[in-house]
Amino acid sequence: MAFGKNYAEIVGHLGGDVVINHLASGGRVANLSVATDESYFDKSGQKVDQTEWHRVVTFQDGLISMLERHAKKGRFISVEGKLRTRRWRREGEDSDRFATEILVVPGNRVQFYDKPNRANGNGAQAETAPANGGGMPAGGAPAQVDESGVEIPF
């Protein structure tokens, strides 16, 4: 019997406000774009900053309601979920299209590390929402934020 674990966790800044769409079934889906940054030194010793963009998706009603209120461009956020790759083909095209996303399901967590009006994370309290369809618990643990000058790449 094979065993595997599909788990992803990212910490970064929101690239835009949450986008919420209504499904034909009557449900809703929330889509987020999260940027993570890393830097390294190339062979010539020059510092290279690299930004990676991640798609985040959830269908959990309670979490979507919280994201509507709090998920604004530039917020510093942590997301737990599982990787999912979707495949589809547009009518008239000969090849498939693919998208890899982080799917937030019950048992996963979305956490903000800054206050809504201060996207720099300057020692703010963290806000946490479990992806269980319930409401957001108040408060949270103090944020562990590196104050070395986090820059938003947009």
PDB file of C-alpha atoms in Angstrom:
ATOM      1  CA  MET A   1       0.000   0.000   0.000  1.00  0.00           C
ATOM      2  CA  ALA A   2       1.345   3.414  -0.960  1.00  0.00           C
ATOM      3  CA  PHE A   3       1.179   6.383   1.373  1.00  0.00           C
ATOM      4  CA  GLY A   4       1.642  10.036   0.600  1.00  0.00           C
ATOM      5  CA  LYS A   5       0.950  13.427   2.040  1.00  0.00           C
ATOM      6  CA  ASN A   6      -0.218  16.442   0.069  1.00  0.00           C
ATOM      7  CA  TYR A   7       0.466  19.561   2.152  1.00  0.00           C
ATOM      8  CA  ALA A   8       1.503  23.072   1.171  1.00  0.00           C
ATOM      9  CA  GLU A   9       2.160  26.122   3.328  1.00  0.00           C
ATOM     10  CA  ILE A  10       3.129  29.559   2.057  1.00  0.00           C
ATOM     11  CA  VAL A  11       3.722  32.903   3.736  1.00  0.00           C
ATOM     12  CA  GLY A  12       3.602  35.993   1.568  1.00  0.00           C
ATOM     13  CA  HIS A  13       1.695  39.075   0.495  1.00  0.00           C
ATOM     14  CA  LEU A  14      -1.653  39.210  -1.283  1.00  0.00           C
ATOM     15  CA  GLY A  15      -1.300  40.408  -4.865  1.00  0.00           C
ATOM     16  CA  GLY A  16      -4.849  41.748  -4.922  1.00  0.00           C
ATOM     17  CA  ASP A  17      -8.170  41.695  -3.128  1.00  0.00           C
ATOM     18  CA  VAL A  18      -9.918  38.330  -2.891  1.00  0.00           C
ATOM     19  CA  VAL A  19     -12.027  37.418  -5.947  1.00  0.00           C
ATOM     20  CA  ILE A  20     -15.276  35.638  -5.099  1.00  0.00           C
ATOM     21  CA  ASN A  21     -17.345  33.916  -7.767  1.00  0.00           C
ATOM     22  CA  HIS A  22     -20.758  32.284  -7.530  1.00  0.00           C
ATOM     23  CA  LEU A  23     -21.137  28.728  -8.783  1.00  0.00           C
ATOM     24  CA  ALA A  24     -24.070  27.327 -10.739  1.00  0.00           C
ATOM     25  CA  SER A  25     -24.719  25.035  -7.759  1.00  0.00           C
ATOM     26  CA  GLY A  26     -25.365  28.083  -5.562  1.00  0.00           C
ATOM     27  CA  GLY A  27     -22.061  27.884  -3.694  1.00  0.00           C
ATOM     28  CA  ARG A  28     -19.163  30.301  -3.790  1.00  0.00           C
ATOM     29  CA  VAL A  29     -15.457  30.026  -4.519  1.00  0.00           C
ATOM     30  CA  ALA A  30     -12.735  32.425  -3.326  1.00  0.00           C
ATOM     31  CA  ASN A  31      -9.533  32.949  -5.292  1.00  0.00           C
ATOM     32  CA  LEU A  32      -6.391  34.594  -3.937  1.00  0.00           C
ATOM     33  CA  SER A  33      -3.039  35.411  -5.471  1.00  0.00           C
ATOM     34  CA  VAL A  34      -0.121  35.262  -3.011  1.00  0.00           C
ATOM     35  CA  ALA A  35       3.440  36.401  -3.737  1.00  0.00           C
ATOM     36  CA  THR A  36       6.408  34.832  -1.976  1.00  0.00           C
ATOM     37  CA  ASP A  37       9.880  36.338  -2.268  1.00  0.00           C
ATOM     38  CA  GLU A  38      13.336  34.921  -1.974  1.00  0.00           C
ATOM     39  CA  SER A  39      16.743  36.249  -2.864  1.00  0.00           C
ATOM     40  CA  TYR A  40      20.097  34.753  -3.690  1.00  0.00           C
ATOM     41  CA  PHE A  41      23.474  35.808  -5.015  1.00  0.00           C
ATOM     42  CA  ASP A  42      24.351  34.862  -8.586  1.00  0.00           C
ATOM     43  CA  LYS A  43      27.809  33.770  -9.799  1.00  0.00           C
ATOM     44  CA  SER A  44      28.971  37.372 -10.144  1.00  0.00           C
ATOM     45  CA  GLY A  45      27.952  38.174  -6.559  1.00  0.00           C
ATOM     46  CA  GLN A  46      24.927  40.258  -7.498  1.00  0.00           C
ATOM     47  CA  LYS A  47      21.840  39.899  -5.328  1.00  0.00           C
ATOM     48  CA  VAL A  48      18.860  38.541  -7.278  1.00  0.00           C
ATOM     49  CA  ASP A  49      15.331  38.931  -5.917  1.00  0.00           C
ATOM     50  CA  GLN A  50      12.820  36.392  -7.175  1.00  0.00           C
ATOM     51  CA  THR A  51       9.050  36.486  -6.721  1.00  0.00           C
ATOM     52  CA  GLU A  52       6.884  33.388  -7.071  1.00  0.00           C
ATOM     53  CA  TRP A  53       3.105  33.730  -7.466  1.00  0.00           C
ATOM     54  CA  HIS A  54       0.716  31.160  -6.002  1.00  0.00           C
ATOM     55  CA  ARG A  55      -2.986  30.638  -6.669  1.00  0.00           C
ATOM     56  CA  VAL A  56      -5.096  29.866  -3.605  1.00  0.00           C
ATOM     57  CA  VAL A  57      -8.667  28.531  -3.804  1.00  0.00           C
ATOM     58  CA  THR A  58     -11.323  27.661  -1.214  1.00  0.00           C
ATOM     59  CA  PHE A  59     -14.981  26.633  -1.290  1.00  0.00           C
ATOM     60  CA  GLN A  60     -15.502  26.928   2.515  1.00  0.00           C
ATOM     61  CA  ASP A  61     -18.357  29.379   3.266  1.00  0.00           C
ATOM     62  CA  GLY A  62     -17.132  30.617   6.654  1.00  0.00           C
ATOM     63  CA  LEU A  63     -13.632  31.167   5.327  1.00  0.00           C
ATOM     64  CA  ILE A  64     -14.959  32.952   2.228  1.00  0.00           C
ATOM     65  CA  SER A  65     -16.979  35.323   4.434  1.00  0.00           C
ATOM     66  CA  MET A  66     -13.859  36.147   6.465  1.00  0.00           C
ATOM     67  CA  LEU A  67     -11.775  36.638   3.323  1.00  0.00           C
ATOM     68  CA  GLU A  68     -14.397  39.053   1.926  1.00  0.00           C
ATOM     69  CA  ARG A  69     -13.840  41.286   4.953  1.00  0.00           C
ATOM     70  CA  HIS A  70     -10.085  40.962   5.391  1.00  0.00           C
ATOM     71  CA  ALA A  71      -8.244  39.732   2.265  1.00  0.00           C
ATOM     72  CA  LYS A  72      -7.009  42.982   0.718  1.00  0.00           C
ATOM     73  CA  LYS A  73      -4.047  43.647  -1.554  1.00  0.00           C
ATOM     74  CA  GLY A  74      -0.730  43.790   0.277  1.00  0.00           C
ATOM     75  CA  ARG A  75      -1.794  41.963   3.455  1.00  0.00           C
ATOM     76  CA  PHE A  76       0.814  39.622   4.928  1.00  0.00           C
ATOM     77  CA  ILE A  77      -0.752  36.140   5.021  1.00  0.00           C
ATOM     78  CA  SER A  78      -0.033  32.499   5.778  1.00  0.00           C
ATOM     79  CA  VAL A  79      -1.996  29.796   3.932  1.00  0.00           C
ATOM     80  CA  GLU A  80      -2.157  26.048   4.558  1.00  0.00           C
ATOM     81  CA  GLY A  81      -3.681  23.725   2.012  1.00  0.00           C
ATOM     82  CA  LYS A  82      -3.014  20.966  -0.462  1.00  0.00           C
ATOM     83  CA  LEU A  83      -1.732  21.163  -4.008  1.00  0.00           C
ATOM     84  CA  ARG A  84      -4.214  20.512  -6.764  1.00  0.00           C
ATOM     85  CA  THR A  85      -3.567  20.604 -10.491  1.00  0.00           C
ATOM     86  CA  ARG A  86      -6.551  21.159 -12.737  1.00  0.00           C
ATOM     87  CA  ARG A  87      -6.588  20.249 -16.419  1.00  0.00           C
ATOM     88  CA  TRP A  88      -9.005  21.532 -19.038  1.00  0.00           C
ATOM     89  CA  ARG A  89      -9.238  22.146 -22.750  1.00  0.00           C
ATOM     90  CA  ARG A  90     -10.845  25.134 -24.398  1.00  0.00           C
ATOM     91  CA  GLU A  91     -13.141  24.530 -27.300  1.00  0.00           C
ATOM     92  CA  GLY A  92     -11.260  24.689 -30.581  1.00  0.00           C
ATOM     93  CA  GLU A  93      -7.815  24.155 -29.005  1.00  0.00           C
ATOM     94  CA  ASP A  94      -5.694  21.062 -29.551  1.00  0.00           C
ATOM     95  CA  SER A  95      -3.816  21.047 -26.258  1.00  0.00           C
ATOM     96  CA  ASP A  96      -4.753  20.903 -22.592  1.00  0.00           C
ATOM     97  CA  ARG A  97      -4.258  23.765 -20.156  1.00  0.00           C
ATOM     98  CA  PHE A  98      -3.060  23.245 -16.585  1.00  0.00           C
ATOM     99  CA  ALA A  99      -3.219  25.256 -13.369  1.00  0.00           C
ATOM    100  CA  THR A 100      -1.660  24.279 -10.047  1.00  0.00           C
ATOM    101  CA  GLU A 101      -3.363  25.765  -6.989  1.00  0.00           C
ATOM    102  CA  ILE A 102      -3.293  25.535  -3.222  1.00  0.00           C
ATOM    103  CA  LEU A 103      -6.722  24.258  -2.194  1.00  0.00           C
ATOM    104  CA  VAL A 104      -7.770  25.245   1.346  1.00  0.00           C
ATOM    105  CA  VAL A 105     -10.023  22.530   2.784  1.00  0.00           C
ATOM    106  CA  PRO A 106     -11.433  21.825   6.267  1.00  0.00           C
ATOM    107  CA  GLY A 107      -8.552  21.356   8.679  1.00  0.00           C
ATOM    108  CA  ASN A 108      -6.332  23.904   6.916  1.00  0.00           C
ATOM    109  CA  ARG A 109      -5.726  27.468   8.077  1.00  0.00           C
ATOM    110  CA  VAL A 110      -5.485  30.999   6.725  1.00  0.00           C
ATOM    111  CA  GLN A 111      -3.762  33.508   9.003  1.00  0.00           C
ATOM    112  CA  PHE A 112      -3.106  37.245   8.657  1.00  0.00           C
ATOM    113  CA  TYR A 113       0.082  38.590  10.267  1.00  0.00           C
ATOM    114  CA  ASP A 114      -0.769  42.278  10.085  1.00  0.00           C
ATOM    115  CA  LYS A 115      -3.583  44.700  10.808  1.00  0.00           C
ATOM    116  CA  PRO A 116      -5.967  45.476   7.927  1.00  0.00           C
ATOM    117  CA  ASN A 117      -4.860  49.113   7.577  1.00  0.00           C
ATOM    118  CA  ARG A 118      -1.170  48.418   8.136  1.00  0.00           C
ATOM    119  CA  ALA A 119       0.207  45.939   5.621  1.00  0.00           C
ATOM    120  CA  ASN A 120       3.743  46.095   7.023  1.00  0.00           C
ATOM    121  CA  GLY A 121       3.197  43.617   9.887  1.00  0.00           C
ATOM    122  CA  ASN A 122       4.788  45.906  12.471  1.00  0.00           C
ATOM    123  CA  GLY A 123       4.259  43.741  15.576  1.00  0.00           C
ATOM    124  CA  ALA A 124       0.519  43.320  15.007  1.00  0.00           C
ATOM    125  CA  GLN A 125      -1.677  40.558  16.365  1.00  0.00           C
ATOM    126  CA  ALA A 126      -2.368  37.686  13.974  1.00  0.00           C
ATOM    127  CA  GLU A 127      -5.907  36.882  12.825  1.00  0.00           C
ATOM    128  CA  THR A 128      -6.616  33.219  12.157  1.00  0.00           C
ATOM    129  CA  ALA A 129      -9.425  31.424  10.377  1.00  0.00           C
ATOM    130  CA  PRO A 130      -9.676  27.647  10.196  1.00  0.00           C
ATOM    131  CA  ALA A 131     -11.119  26.249   6.974  1.00  0.00           C
ATOM    132  CA  ASN A 132     -13.941  24.402   8.676  1.00  0.00           C
ATOM    133  CA  GLY A 133     -16.824  26.510   7.410  1.00  0.00           C
ATOM    134  CA  GLY A 134     -17.140  28.221  10.792  1.00  0.00           C
ATOM    135  CA  GLY A 135     -16.491  31.777  11.802  1.00  0.00           C
ATOM    136  CA  MET A 136     -13.132  33.349  12.448  1.00  0.00           C
ATOM    137  CA  PRO A 137     -11.815  33.147  16.007  1.00  0.00           C
ATOM    138  CA  ALA A 138     -10.920  36.508  17.501  1.00  0.00           C
ATOM    139  CA  GLY A 139      -7.302  37.519  17.980  1.00  0.00           C
ATOM    140  CA  GLY A 140      -4.503  35.045  17.766  1.00  0.00           C
ATOM    141  CA  ALA A 141      -0.857  34.668  18.639  1.00  0.00           C
ATOM    142  CA  PRO A 142       1.576  37.552  18.142  1.00  0.00           C
ATOM    143  CA  ALA A 143       2.988  37.627  14.640  1.00  0.00           C
ATOM    144  CA  GLN A 144       6.530  36.435  14.070  1.00  0.00           C
ATOM    145  CA  VAL A 145       7.501  39.028  11.481  1.00  0.00           C
ATOM    146  CA  ASP A 146      10.976  39.787  10.193  1.00  0.00           C
ATOM    147  CA  GLU A 147      11.365  43.557  10.451  1.00  0.00           C
ATOM    148  CA  SER A 148      14.313  43.665   8.032  1.00  0.00           C
ATOM    149  CA  GLY A 149      12.265  45.517   5.442  1.00  0.00           C
ATOM    150  CA  VAL A 150       9.748  43.212   3.766  1.00  0.00           C
ATOM    151  CA  GLU A 151       8.931  44.769   0.411  1.00  0.00           C
ATOM    152  CA  ILE A 152       5.817  44.028  -1.596  1.00  0.00           C
ATOM    153  CA  PRO A 153       6.833  43.378  -5.220  1.00  0.00           C
ATOM    154  CA  PHE A 154       3.807  45.161  -6.705  1.00  0.00           C
TER     155      PHE A 154
END
